[in-house]
Short mmCIF file of C-alpha atoms in Angstrom, two decimals:
data_model
loop_
_atom_site.label_atom_id
_atom_site.label_comp_id
_atom_site.label_asym_id
_atom_site.label_seq_id
_atom_site.Cartn_x
_atom_site.Cartn_y
_atom_site.Cartn_z
CA MET A 902 -32.43 -11.40 -23.34
CA THR A 903 -35.30 -8.94 -23.49
CA THR A 904 -35.38 -5.74 -25.51
CA GLU A 905 -36.66 -3.87 -22.48
CA PRO A 906 -33.33 -2.44 -21.25
CA THR A 907 -32.51 -1.00 -24.67
CA ALA A 908 -35.97 0.56 -24.86
CA ALA A 909 -35.45 2.10 -21.43
CA PHE A 910 -32.07 3.44 -22.51
CA ARG A 911 -33.54 4.82 -25.73
CA ALA A 912 -36.28 6.57 -23.79
CA LEU A 913 -33.66 8.41 -21.73
CA HIS A 914 -32.74 10.25 -24.97
CA HIS A 915 -36.26 11.66 -25.21
CA GLY A 916 -36.90 12.94 -21.69
CA GLU A 917 -37.50 16.50 -20.55
CA ARG A 918 -33.84 16.79 -19.63
CA PRO A 919 -30.84 15.53 -21.60
CA LEU A 920 -29.37 12.20 -20.54
CA LEU A 921 -26.20 13.01 -18.58
CA LEU A 922 -24.03 9.97 -19.11
CA PRO A 923 -20.90 9.73 -16.95
CA ASN A 924 -18.17 7.43 -18.21
CA ALA A 925 -16.53 4.71 -16.14
CA TRP A 926 -13.31 2.79 -16.81
CA ASP A 927 -13.50 -0.11 -14.37
CA PHE A 928 -16.02 -1.91 -12.21
CA ALA A 929 -15.53 0.31 -9.17
CA SER A 930 -15.98 3.60 -11.00
CA ALA A 931 -19.09 2.20 -12.73
CA ALA A 932 -20.64 0.94 -9.51
CA ALA A 933 -19.91 4.22 -7.72
CA LEU A 934 -21.46 6.33 -10.49
CA LEU A 935 -24.55 4.14 -10.62
CA ALA A 936 -24.90 4.19 -6.84
CA ALA A 937 -24.70 8.00 -7.01
CA GLY A 938 -27.95 7.95 -8.96
CA PHE A 939 -27.00 8.34 -12.62
CA ALA A 940 -29.59 6.59 -14.74
CA ALA A 941 -27.06 4.99 -17.06
CA ILE A 942 -23.32 5.05 -17.67
CA GLY A 943 -20.93 4.81 -20.57
CA THR A 944 -17.35 3.66 -20.68
CA THR A 945 -14.38 5.79 -21.67
CA SER A 946 -12.10 4.23 -24.24
CA LEU A 947 -9.17 6.37 -23.04
CA GLY A 948 -9.71 5.21 -19.47
CA VAL A 949 -10.14 1.54 -20.32
CA ALA A 950 -7.09 1.62 -22.58
CA ALA A 951 -4.85 3.59 -20.22
CA ALA A 952 -5.82 1.44 -17.24
CA HIS A 953 -4.33 -1.45 -19.21
CA GLY A 954 -1.32 0.43 -20.53
CA LEU A 955 -2.73 0.77 -24.04
CA PRO A 956 -3.02 3.88 -26.22
CA ASP A 957 -6.49 5.21 -26.98
CA GLY A 958 -7.92 5.41 -30.47
CA GLN A 959 -5.45 2.90 -31.90
CA GLY A 960 -7.74 -0.10 -31.98
CA ALA A 961 -5.93 -1.86 -29.15
CA GLY A 962 -8.50 -2.36 -26.39
CA ARG A 963 -10.99 -4.88 -27.77
CA GLU A 964 -10.55 -7.62 -25.16
CA GLU A 965 -10.30 -5.13 -22.29
CA SER A 966 -13.54 -3.41 -23.34
CA LEU A 967 -15.35 -6.73 -23.61
CA ALA A 968 -13.99 -7.91 -20.26
CA LEU A 969 -15.22 -4.71 -18.61
CA ALA A 970 -18.67 -5.12 -20.20
CA ARG A 971 -18.86 -8.64 -18.79
CA LEU A 972 -18.13 -7.27 -15.31
CA LEU A 973 -20.67 -4.46 -15.70
CA GLY A 974 -23.26 -6.97 -16.83
CA ARG A 975 -23.38 -8.18 -13.23
CA LEU A 976 -25.03 -4.89 -12.26
CA PRO A 977 -28.71 -4.65 -13.20
CA CYS A 978 -28.04 -1.25 -14.79
CA LEU A 979 -28.02 0.46 -18.16
CA PHE A 980 -24.57 0.82 -19.71
CA THR A 981 -23.14 1.53 -23.13
CA VAL A 982 -19.61 0.74 -24.29
CA ASP A 983 -17.22 2.91 -26.28
CA ILE A 984 -15.53 0.65 -28.84
CA GLU A 985 -13.55 3.34 -30.66
CA ALA A 986 -13.73 2.48 -34.40
CA GLY A 987 -14.67 -1.14 -33.61
CA PHE A 988 -11.15 -2.50 -33.07
CA SER A 989 -11.15 -4.08 -36.54
CA ASP A 990 -11.31 -3.15 -40.22
CA ASP A 991 -13.70 -6.03 -40.82
CA PRO A 992 -17.37 -5.05 -40.30
CA ASP A 993 -18.27 -8.63 -39.44
CA GLU A 994 -15.73 -8.66 -36.64
CA VAL A 995 -17.15 -5.41 -35.31
CA ALA A 996 -20.64 -6.92 -35.48
CA ASP A 997 -19.38 -9.95 -33.56
CA LEU A 998 -18.03 -7.66 -30.87
CA ALA A 999 -21.30 -5.75 -30.76
CA ALA A 1000 -23.21 -9.01 -30.32
CA ALA A 1001 -20.87 -10.11 -27.55
CA LEU A 1002 -21.35 -6.77 -25.79
CA ARG A 1003 -25.12 -7.04 -26.04
CA ALA A 1004 -24.92 -10.59 -24.69
CA ALA A 1005 -22.87 -9.21 -21.79
CA GLY A 1006 -25.68 -6.80 -20.99
CA ALA A 1007 -24.66 -3.61 -22.79
CA VAL A 1008 -27.55 -1.64 -24.27
CA GLY A 1009 -25.45 0.46 -26.62
CA ILE A 1010 -22.13 1.20 -28.23
CA ASN A 1011 -20.24 4.24 -29.44
CA LEU A 1012 -18.69 3.73 -32.86
CA GLU A 1013 -16.43 6.45 -34.23
CA ASP A 1014 -15.43 7.40 -37.77
CA GLY A 1015 -12.06 8.78 -36.70
CA SER A 1016 -9.30 6.41 -37.73
CA PRO A 1017 -6.11 5.59 -35.81
CA ASP A 1018 -4.15 7.62 -38.39
CA GLY A 1019 -6.12 10.75 -37.50
CA THR A 1020 -8.24 10.88 -40.65
CA LEU A 1021 -11.98 10.35 -41.07
CA ALA A 1022 -13.13 7.00 -42.42
CA ASP A 1023 -14.71 6.92 -45.85
CA PRO A 1024 -18.38 7.75 -45.15
CA GLY A 1025 -19.65 4.93 -47.35
CA ARG A 1026 -17.53 2.40 -45.50
CA GLN A 1027 -18.72 3.79 -42.17
CA GLN A 1028 -22.32 3.58 -43.34
CA ALA A 1029 -21.78 -0.08 -44.31
CA LEU A 1030 -20.19 -0.75 -40.94
CA ILE A 1031 -23.14 0.73 -39.07
CA ALA A 1032 -25.61 -1.22 -41.24
CA THR A 1033 -23.72 -4.46 -40.62
CA VAL A 1034 -23.74 -3.93 -36.87
CA LYS A 1035 -27.43 -3.01 -36.76
CA ALA A 1036 -28.36 -6.00 -38.93
CA ALA A 1037 -26.50 -8.32 -36.57
CA VAL A 1038 -27.65 -6.71 -33.31
CA PRO A 1039 -30.80 -4.66 -33.92
CA ASP A 1040 -31.41 -4.41 -30.19
CA LEU A 1041 -28.36 -2.24 -29.52
CA PHE A 1042 -28.36 1.56 -29.43
CA VAL A 1043 -25.65 2.51 -31.92
CA ASN A 1044 -24.35 5.98 -31.15
CA ALA A 1045 -22.43 6.89 -34.30
CA ARG A 1046 -19.65 9.35 -33.69
CA VAL A 1047 -18.65 11.92 -36.26
CA ASP A 1048 -15.12 13.08 -35.55
CA ALA A 1049 -14.77 16.14 -37.77
CA TYR A 1050 -14.61 18.52 -34.80
CA TRP A 1051 -12.70 16.09 -32.59
CA LEU A 1052 -9.84 15.52 -34.99
CA GLY A 1053 -9.50 19.23 -35.70
CA GLY A 1054 -6.77 19.45 -38.27
CA ASP A 1055 -7.25 21.23 -41.56
CA ASP A 1056 -11.01 20.97 -41.91
CA PRO A 1057 -12.19 24.57 -42.50
CA SER A 1058 -15.80 23.65 -41.75
CA PRO A 1059 -16.32 20.69 -39.45
CA LEU A 1060 -20.02 21.52 -39.43
CA ALA A 1061 -20.24 21.05 -43.19
CA THR A 1062 -18.31 17.79 -42.87
CA THR A 1063 -20.49 16.53 -40.03
CA LEU A 1064 -23.97 17.14 -41.41
CA PRO A 1065 -23.95 14.77 -44.41
CA ARG A 1066 -22.11 12.08 -42.43
CA ALA A 1067 -24.67 12.28 -39.65
CA ALA A 1068 -27.49 11.93 -42.18
CA GLU A 1069 -25.82 8.94 -43.82
CA TYR A 1070 -25.17 7.21 -40.50
CA VAL A 1071 -28.78 7.66 -39.41
CA ALA A 1072 -29.91 6.33 -42.79
CA ALA A 1073 -27.71 3.29 -42.15
CA GLY A 1074 -29.49 2.65 -38.86
CA ALA A 1075 -27.60 4.67 -36.26
CA ASP A 1076 -29.80 5.38 -33.23
CA GLY A 1077 -27.96 8.50 -32.18
CA ILE A 1078 -25.20 10.80 -33.39
CA PHE A 1079 -22.26 11.83 -31.22
CA VAL A 1080 -20.30 14.94 -32.18
CA PRO A 1081 -17.44 15.38 -29.69
CA GLY A 1082 -15.54 18.65 -29.78
CA VAL A 1083 -18.35 20.94 -30.91
CA THR A 1084 -18.58 24.02 -28.69
CA ARG A 1085 -20.28 26.85 -30.61
CA ASP A 1086 -23.95 27.30 -29.71
CA SER A 1087 -24.97 28.01 -33.29
CA ASP A 1088 -23.27 24.85 -34.55
CA ILE A 1089 -24.95 22.78 -31.83
CA ALA A 1090 -28.34 24.27 -32.67
CA THR A 1091 -27.81 23.50 -36.35
CA LEU A 1092 -26.83 19.90 -35.57
CA VAL A 1093 -29.90 19.43 -33.35
CA ASP A 1094 -32.17 20.80 -36.07
CA ALA A 1095 -30.63 18.94 -38.99
CA ILE A 1096 -29.98 15.48 -37.56
CA PRO A 1097 -33.01 13.17 -37.37
CA ALA A 1098 -31.70 11.38 -34.28
CA PRO A 1099 -30.73 12.33 -30.71
CA LEU A 1100 -27.57 14.43 -30.59
CA ASN A 1101 -24.83 13.57 -28.09
CA VAL A 1102 -22.28 16.24 -27.15
CA LEU A 1103 -19.09 15.73 -25.15
CA PHE A 1104 -19.04 17.92 -22.04
CA LEU A 1105 -15.95 20.14 -22.06
CA PRO A 1106 -15.26 21.92 -18.73
CA GLY A 1107 -15.32 25.68 -19.10
CA LYS A 1108 -16.91 25.50 -22.54
CA HIS A 1109 -20.28 23.92 -21.80
CA SER A 1110 -22.92 23.78 -19.15
CA VAL A 1111 -25.63 21.17 -18.92
CA GLU A 1112 -28.22 23.93 -18.73
CA ARG A 1113 -27.09 25.58 -21.95
CA LEU A 1114 -26.80 22.27 -23.81
CA ALA A 1115 -30.27 21.32 -22.58
CA GLY A 1116 -31.62 24.61 -23.88
CA LEU A 1117 -30.08 23.95 -27.28
CA GLY A 1118 -31.88 20.62 -27.54
CA VAL A 1119 -28.95 18.27 -26.96
CA ALA A 1120 -30.33 14.83 -26.06
CA ARG A 1121 -27.28 13.29 -24.41
CA ILE A 1122 -24.26 14.74 -22.69
CA SER A 1123 -21.32 12.49 -21.93
CA THR A 1124 -18.21 13.18 -19.92
CA GLY A 1125 -15.84 11.11 -22.04
CA SER A 1126 -12.50 10.65 -20.34
CA LEU A 1127 -12.95 13.59 -17.94
CA LEU A 1128 -13.78 11.54 -14.86
CA PHE A 1129 -10.89 9.17 -15.47
CA ARG A 1130 -8.44 12.01 -16.02
CA THR A 1131 -9.71 13.71 -12.85
CA ALA A 1132 -9.40 10.49 -10.86
CA ILE A 1133 -5.78 9.89 -11.83
CA ARG A 1134 -4.93 13.50 -11.09
CA ALA A 1135 -6.65 13.25 -7.69
CA ALA A 1136 -4.61 10.15 -6.84
CA VAL A 1137 -1.33 11.89 -7.62
CA GLN A 1138 -2.39 15.06 -5.80
CA THR A 1139 -3.26 13.02 -2.73
CA ALA A 1140 0.10 11.24 -2.75
CA GLU A 1141 1.79 14.62 -3.02
CA ALA A 1142 -0.35 16.02 -0.19
CA VAL A 1143 0.68 13.13 2.07
CA ARG A 1144 4.32 13.71 1.15
CA ASP A 1145 4.06 17.47 1.76
CA GLY A 1146 2.04 17.29 4.98
CA GLU A 1147 -1.01 18.91 3.43
CA PRO A 1148 -4.65 17.87 3.90
CA THR A 1149 -5.86 15.11 1.63
CA ALA A 1150 -9.04 15.26 -0.45
CA ALA A 1151 -12.21 13.38 0.43
CA ALA A 1152 -12.20 9.65 -0.17
CA TYR A 1153 -14.74 6.86 0.01
CA THR A 1154 -14.23 4.62 3.01
CA TYR A 1155 -12.81 1.15 2.63
CA ALA A 1156 -16.18 -0.26 3.69
CA ARG A 1157 -18.03 1.79 1.07
CA ILE A 1158 -15.83 0.44 -1.72
CA GLN A 1159 -16.43 -3.12 -0.52
CA GLN A 1160 -20.19 -2.39 -0.49
CA LEU A 1161 -20.06 -1.04 -4.04
CA VAL A 1162 -18.27 -4.16 -5.21
CA ALA A 1163 -20.99 -6.23 -3.59
CA GLY A 1164 -23.53 -4.32 -5.67
CA ALA A 1165 -24.98 -2.09 -2.98
CA GLY A 1166 -26.95 0.87 -4.21
CA ALA A 1167 -26.48 0.22 -7.90
CA CYS A 1168 -29.36 1.59 -10.02
CA MET B 993 17.18 -10.83 -14.19
CA THR B 994 19.64 -8.96 -12.00
CA THR B 995 19.36 -8.50 -8.26
CA GLU B 996 20.12 -4.80 -8.67
CA PRO B 997 16.53 -3.50 -8.60
CA THR B 998 15.74 -5.33 -5.37
CA ALA B 999 18.93 -3.94 -3.81
CA ALA B 1000 17.91 -0.44 -4.87
CA PHE B 1001 14.47 -0.97 -3.41
CA ARG B 1002 15.93 -2.33 -0.17
CA ALA B 1003 18.21 0.70 0.11
CA LEU B 1004 15.17 2.99 0.02
CA HIS B 1005 14.22 1.54 3.42
CA HIS B 1006 17.48 2.79 4.92
CA GLY B 1007 17.67 6.38 3.69
CA GLU B 1008 17.59 9.57 5.70
CA ARG B 1009 13.88 9.87 5.07
CA PRO B 1010 11.27 7.12 5.15
CA LEU B 1011 10.26 5.61 1.83
CA LEU B 1012 6.88 7.10 0.95
CA LEU B 1013 5.25 4.46 -1.19
CA PRO B 1014 2.05 5.45 -3.00
CA ASN B 1015 -0.18 2.61 -4.14
CA ALA B 1016 -1.53 2.21 -7.67
CA TRP B 1017 -4.33 -0.01 -8.94
CA ASP B 1018 -3.87 0.07 -12.70
CA PHE B 1019 -1.26 0.98 -15.29
CA ALA B 1020 -2.31 4.62 -15.59
CA SER B 1021 -2.26 5.34 -11.86
CA ALA B 1022 1.15 3.66 -11.58
CA ALA B 1023 2.63 5.57 -14.50
CA ALA B 1024 1.26 8.88 -13.20
CA LEU B 1025 2.66 8.33 -9.69
CA LEU B 1026 6.06 7.36 -11.04
CA ALA B 1027 6.12 10.32 -13.42
CA ALA B 1028 5.34 12.56 -10.42
CA GLY B 1029 8.67 11.55 -8.95
CA PHE B 1030 7.94 8.85 -6.38
CA ALA B 1031 10.94 6.54 -6.17
CA ALA B 1032 8.87 3.38 -6.08
CA ILE B 1033 5.24 2.34 -5.91
CA GLY B 1034 3.14 -0.39 -4.42
CA THR B 1035 -0.20 -1.76 -5.49
CA THR B 1036 -3.40 -1.66 -3.44
CA SER B 1037 -5.21 -4.96 -3.16
CA LEU B 1038 -8.52 -3.17 -2.51
CA GLY B 1039 -8.05 -1.11 -5.65
CA VAL B 1040 -6.99 -3.98 -7.88
CA ALA B 1041 -9.83 -6.14 -6.60
CA ALA B 1042 -12.54 -3.46 -6.77
CA ALA B 1043 -11.46 -2.39 -10.25
CA HIS B 1044 -12.33 -5.95 -11.30
CA GLY B 1045 -15.49 -6.25 -9.24
CA LEU B 1046 -13.89 -8.49 -6.61
CA PRO B 1047 -13.95 -8.14 -2.83
CA ASP B 1048 -10.68 -7.33 -1.05
CA GLY B 1049 -9.06 -9.66 1.44
CA GLN B 1050 -11.00 -12.69 0.26
CA GLY B 1051 -8.27 -14.27 -1.80
CA ALA B 1052 -9.95 -13.52 -5.10
CA GLY B 1053 -7.54 -11.31 -7.05
CA ARG B 1054 -4.59 -13.54 -7.92
CA GLU B 1055 -4.80 -13.34 -11.72
CA GLU B 1056 -5.64 -9.63 -11.68
CA SER B 1057 -2.64 -8.84 -9.45
CA LEU B 1058 -0.31 -10.82 -11.69
CA ALA B 1059 -1.72 -9.23 -14.84
CA LEU B 1060 -1.13 -5.78 -13.36
CA ALA B 1061 2.44 -6.70 -12.41
CA ARG B 1062 3.09 -7.79 -15.98
CA LEU B 1063 1.89 -4.41 -17.22
CA LEU B 1064 3.98 -2.53 -14.64
CA GLY B 1065 7.01 -4.56 -15.64
CA ARG B 1066 7.06 -2.55 -18.87
CA LEU B 1067 8.07 0.51 -16.87
CA PRO B 1068 11.72 0.53 -15.81
CA CYS B 1069 10.64 1.35 -12.25
CA LEU B 1070 10.61 -0.16 -8.77
CA PHE B 1071 7.29 -1.67 -7.76
CA THR B 1072 6.02 -4.05 -5.11
CA VAL B 1073 2.76 -5.98 -5.23
CA ASP B 1074 0.19 -6.54 -2.48
CA ILE B 1075 -0.91 -10.16 -2.68
CA GLU B 1076 -3.16 -10.18 0.42
CA ALA B 1077 -2.56 -13.54 2.15
CA GLY B 1078 -1.13 -15.06 -1.03
CA PHE B 1079 -4.42 -16.06 -2.69
CA SER B 1080 -3.90 -19.69 -1.66
CA ASP B 1081 -3.62 -21.89 1.43
CA ASP B 1082 -0.75 -23.78 -0.22
CA PRO B 1083 2.65 -22.18 0.47
CA ASP B 1084 4.05 -23.63 -2.76
CA GLU B 1085 1.33 -21.90 -4.76
CA VAL B 1086 2.12 -18.64 -3.02
CA ALA B 1087 5.80 -19.15 -3.81
CA ASP B 1088 4.90 -19.80 -7.46
CA LEU B 1089 3.00 -16.52 -7.54
CA ALA B 1090 5.93 -14.71 -5.90
CA ALA B 1091 8.28 -16.12 -8.54
CA ALA B 1092 5.94 -15.07 -11.33
CA LEU B 1093 5.74 -11.56 -9.88
CA ARG B 1094 9.53 -11.33 -9.64
CA ALA B 1095 9.79 -12.55 -13.22
CA ALA B 1096 7.34 -9.80 -14.19
CA GLY B 1097 9.67 -7.24 -12.66
CA ALA B 1098 8.29 -6.76 -9.15
CA VAL B 1099 10.94 -6.20 -6.47
CA GLY B 1100 8.72 -7.01 -3.52
CA ILE B 1101 5.45 -8.30 -2.17
CA ASN B 1102 3.20 -7.62 0.80
CA LEU B 1103 2.01 -10.79 2.49
CA GLU B 1104 -0.55 -10.49 5.29
CA ASP B 1105 -1.41 -12.75 8.20
CA GLY B 1106 -5.02 -11.63 8.32
CA SER B 1107 -7.30 -14.33 6.95
CA PRO B 1108 -10.45 -13.90 4.85
CA ASP B 1109 -12.49 -14.91 7.93
CA GLY B 1110 -11.13 -11.94 9.91
CA THR B 1111 -8.82 -13.93 12.17
CA LEU B 1112 -5.03 -13.98 12.30
CA ALA B 1113 -3.25 -16.91 10.71
CA ASP B 1114 -1.43 -19.33 12.94
CA PRO B 1115 2.00 -17.72 13.43
CA GLY B 1116 3.86 -20.97 12.78
CA ARG B 1117 2.02 -21.45 9.50
CA GLN B 1118 2.72 -17.85 8.51
CA GLN B 1119 6.39 -18.32 9.36
CA ALA B 1120 6.51 -21.42 7.17
CA LEU B 1121 4.79 -19.53 4.36
CA ILE B 1122 7.34 -16.71 4.50
CA ALA B 1123 10.21 -19.19 4.61
CA THR B 1124 8.83 -21.06 1.59
CA VAL B 1125 8.48 -17.85 -0.42
CA LYS B 1126 11.96 -16.62 0.48
CA ALA B 1127 13.51 -19.98 -0.33
CA ALA B 1128 11.88 -19.94 -3.75
CA VAL B 1129 12.51 -16.27 -4.54
CA PRO B 1130 15.34 -14.94 -2.35
CA ASP B 1131 15.63 -11.84 -4.50
CA LEU B 1132 12.23 -10.46 -3.50
CA PHE B 1133 11.61 -8.00 -0.67
CA VAL B 1134 8.97 -9.73 1.46
CA ASN B 1135 7.09 -7.18 3.51
CA ALA B 1136 5.31 -9.32 6.09
CA ARG B 1137 2.13 -7.75 7.36
CA VAL B 1138 0.92 -8.25 10.92
CA ASP B 1139 -2.79 -7.55 11.07
CA ALA B 1140 -3.43 -7.38 14.82
CA TYR B 1141 -4.19 -3.65 14.72
CA TRP B 1142 -5.87 -3.80 11.31
CA LEU B 1143 -8.41 -6.46 12.21
CA GLY B 1144 -9.29 -4.72 15.47
CA GLY B 1145 -11.80 -6.98 17.09
CA ASP B 1146 -11.37 -8.31 20.57
CA ASP B 1147 -7.58 -8.14 20.88
CA PRO B 1148 -6.95 -6.15 24.11
CA SER B 1149 -3.31 -5.57 23.18
CA PRO B 1150 -2.52 -5.58 19.48
CA LEU B 1151 1.01 -4.44 20.37
CA ALA B 1152 1.58 -7.59 22.44
CA THR B 1153 0.18 -9.69 19.60
CA THR B 1154 2.29 -7.95 16.98
CA LEU B 1155 5.74 -8.08 18.58
CA PRO B 1156 6.31 -11.86 18.71
CA ARG B 1157 4.78 -12.32 15.25
CA ALA B 1158 7.06 -9.67 13.80
CA ALA B 1159 10.09 -11.37 15.37
CA GLU B 1160 9.04 -14.75 14.02
CA TYR B 1161 8.42 -13.43 10.53
CA VAL B 1162 11.81 -11.73 10.43
CA ALA B 1163 13.40 -14.95 11.67
CA ALA B 1164 11.66 -16.72 8.79
CA GLY B 1165 13.26 -14.33 6.30
CA ALA B 1166 10.88 -11.38 6.04
CA ASP B 1167 12.72 -8.29 4.80
CA GLY B 1168 10.33 -5.82 6.36
CA ILE B 1169 7.34 -5.72 8.70
CA PHE B 1170 4.11 -3.90 7.87
CA VAL B 1171 1.75 -2.99 10.72
CA PRO B 1172 -1.31 -1.28 9.25
CA GLY B 1173 -3.68 0.40 11.66
CA VAL B 1174 -1.20 1.41 14.34
CA THR B 1175 -1.62 5.08 15.28
CA ARG B 1176 -0.25 5.66 18.80
CA ASP B 1177 3.22 7.19 18.82
CA SER B 1178 4.39 5.09 21.74
CA ASP B 1179 3.32 1.87 20.01
CA ILE B 1180 5.09 2.92 16.81
CA ALA B 1181 8.26 3.76 18.74
CA THR B 1182 8.14 0.37 20.48
CA LEU B 1183 7.68 -1.43 17.15
CA VAL B 1184 10.60 0.45 15.59
CA ASP B 1185 12.82 -0.40 18.54
CA ALA B 1186 11.81 -4.04 18.89
CA ILE B 1187 11.62 -5.22 15.29
CA PRO B 1188 14.95 -6.04 13.64
CA ALA B 1189 13.71 -5.02 10.19
CA PRO B 1190 12.35 -1.85 8.54
CA LEU B 1191 8.89 -0.93 9.85
CA ASN B 1192 6.15 -0.01 7.38
CA VAL B 1193 3.14 1.97 8.62
CA LEU B 1194 -0.08 2.67 6.72
CA PHE B 1195 -0.71 6.40 6.39
CA LEU B 1196 -4.09 7.30 7.87
CA PRO B 1197 -5.30 10.84 7.05
CA GLY B 1198 -5.81 12.91 10.17
CA LYS B 1199 -3.96 10.41 12.34
CA HIS B 1200 -0.46 10.53 10.90
CA SER B 1201 1.98 12.89 9.30
CA VAL B 1202 5.03 11.85 7.35
CA GLU B 1203 7.14 14.13 9.54
CA ARG B 1204 6.01 12.53 12.77
CA LEU B 1205 6.38 9.01 11.42
CA ALA B 1206 9.85 9.89 10.16
CA GLY B 1207 10.75 11.19 13.61
CA LEU B 1208 9.60 7.93 15.16
CA GLY B 1209 11.92 5.94 12.92
CA VAL B 1210 9.37 4.45 10.54
CA ALA B 1211 11.20 3.20 7.44
CA ARG B 1212 8.33 3.00 4.98
CA ILE B 1213 4.98 4.76 4.77
CA SER B 1214 2.40 3.46 2.35
CA THR B 1215 -0.92 4.92 1.34
CA GLY B 1216 -2.77 1.62 0.94
CA SER B 1217 -6.11 2.10 -0.74
CA LEU B 1218 -6.32 5.85 0.00
CA LEU B 1219 -5.40 7.04 -3.48
CA PHE B 1220 -7.82 4.62 -5.12
CA ARG B 1221 -10.64 5.60 -2.78
CA THR B 1222 -9.91 9.27 -3.42
CA ALA B 1223 -9.84 8.72 -7.18
CA ILE B 1224 -13.23 7.03 -7.30
CA ARG B 1225 -14.71 9.73 -5.08
CA ALA B 1226 -13.21 12.44 -7.33
CA ALA B 1227 -14.80 10.81 -10.38
CA VAL B 1228 -18.25 10.79 -8.82
CA GLN B 1229 -17.85 14.33 -7.48
CA THR B 1230 -16.89 15.52 -10.95
CA ALA B 1231 -19.91 13.86 -12.54
CA GLU B 1232 -22.10 15.50 -9.91
CA ALA B 1233 -20.42 18.88 -10.51
CA VAL B 1234 -21.16 18.63 -14.24
CA ARG B 1235 -24.76 17.71 -13.46
CA ASP B 1236 -25.15 20.57 -10.98
CA GLY B 1237 -23.38 23.23 -13.03
CA GLU B 1238 -20.51 23.56 -10.57
CA PRO B 1239 -16.80 23.84 -11.39
CA THR B 1240 -15.00 20.57 -11.96
CA ALA B 1241 -11.74 19.59 -10.27
CA ALA B 1242 -8.38 19.59 -12.02
CA ALA B 1243 -7.76 16.78 -14.49
CA TYR B 1244 -4.82 15.59 -16.54
CA THR B 1245 -5.19 16.38 -20.21
CA TYR B 1246 -6.01 13.69 -22.74
CA ALA B 1247 -2.54 14.16 -24.24
CA ARG B 1248 -0.86 13.73 -20.85
CA ILE B 1249 -2.60 10.41 -20.25
CA GLN B 1250 -1.52 9.19 -23.68
CA GLN B 1251 2.06 10.27 -22.87
CA LEU B 1252 1.97 8.40 -19.56
CA VAL B 1253 0.79 5.25 -21.33
CA ALA B 1254 3.67 5.62 -23.75
CA GLY B 1255 6.02 5.64 -20.74
CA ALA B 1256 6.89 9.32 -20.68
CA GLY B 1257 8.45 10.57 -17.48
CA ALA B 1258 8.38 7.27 -15.63
CA CYS B 1259 11.18 6.96 -13.04
#
């Protein structure tokens, strides 16, 4: 295994434009997004979990995430895997998973500090977790997620909660910081200024535009579960359109899907 | 295991309206279609295969199809599984798979006579296969697919090829006959008249309407891979819309997907 793919992925966080990272949930969605020209993809933990009948954010999708990474490793493309909070309370087990993902071809992971019970992990524990993972797999872009905005709840100042955590996670070795749920321009600008690592923001339809986030200095914009949630909705809408005698939405052809599976057009 | 679900599924082929059967490829798409009010669902072999990076129609998705059935069995709903040509040349192995699917909760299967090499199976062999499956798992609705129209090719009269095969498959115990690819009204009317079992037609956008197929006496209308192909296209279009600063299509909410995974609203 060379370190070249991770270096290429890292460089995408320092281009003239932010890295727009769409998130796949299975092999077909990944291959289609890569064939459409996106430079790299992520996975969506909600999509991977729901595809297998599992809840998101409850630490249930370890094997499914690893199995997907092993499929994606067949494509000569850059991909990073969302592993929620690591699917384990044991940092060594999380490091083992990270190593297995890197061996499968992943160049990065997302690792969140939101816990299944809806609280934020102890920052010292999270710092130790990040350090353990980076020590075991230095050649993996660890995108450390700070969930103060995402969890909402009673936090009167998610910005004040996020800033020290972000600093601690970067000090522990995190390569990037992901703050899903932040929408206010001034907060985003503060995060960009204060955090000594590329900032990743979750794209929220109607609240963000790539242009505005680019102008604020955001390094990476991911779509999270949006594409998956759109896909499932499109499937149901199409079934309803057939039932009701209405026109159906555009679809790939059967032949195009078979081509994508065969690896055509990927990266 | 009671025979009641299969009886309920069979009855849907004899209602006032045709059974409109949308096809899912993972747990989330299945749960969403069932929650939308469809009385039963099928699976799409293209979707299940492509989701796992496998080609369709090449006999490669046995374990993935069974794994999906085991997930769908958690929902108290009627579902039937597309198993291509059975994923084996050995009728006993196909019967074993059929039994495992029934044990997982499936009420039916689709079994096609198109071979991975693009030719039609010997009709006597296909008859023996159907008889073996029905002997092993009588309580399973076997929808026997005749691929003369679907494979296209050099057949000057797919209708003439289909009719004797359909009769032989019904004689062997098939509960229904599936003729994907047929579009001409007169052919459909002839098939309905000649085949002593419910006729299933694949819905082709722009070529069919549920109303017209209902008027012709079609008993079951399935969407095949259409919903899957639409879903993947919708995902890519949404990623492109985010990139280009255009509005994104409708999506389920995160909370709705989590509810669907928890079984809310299914059947």
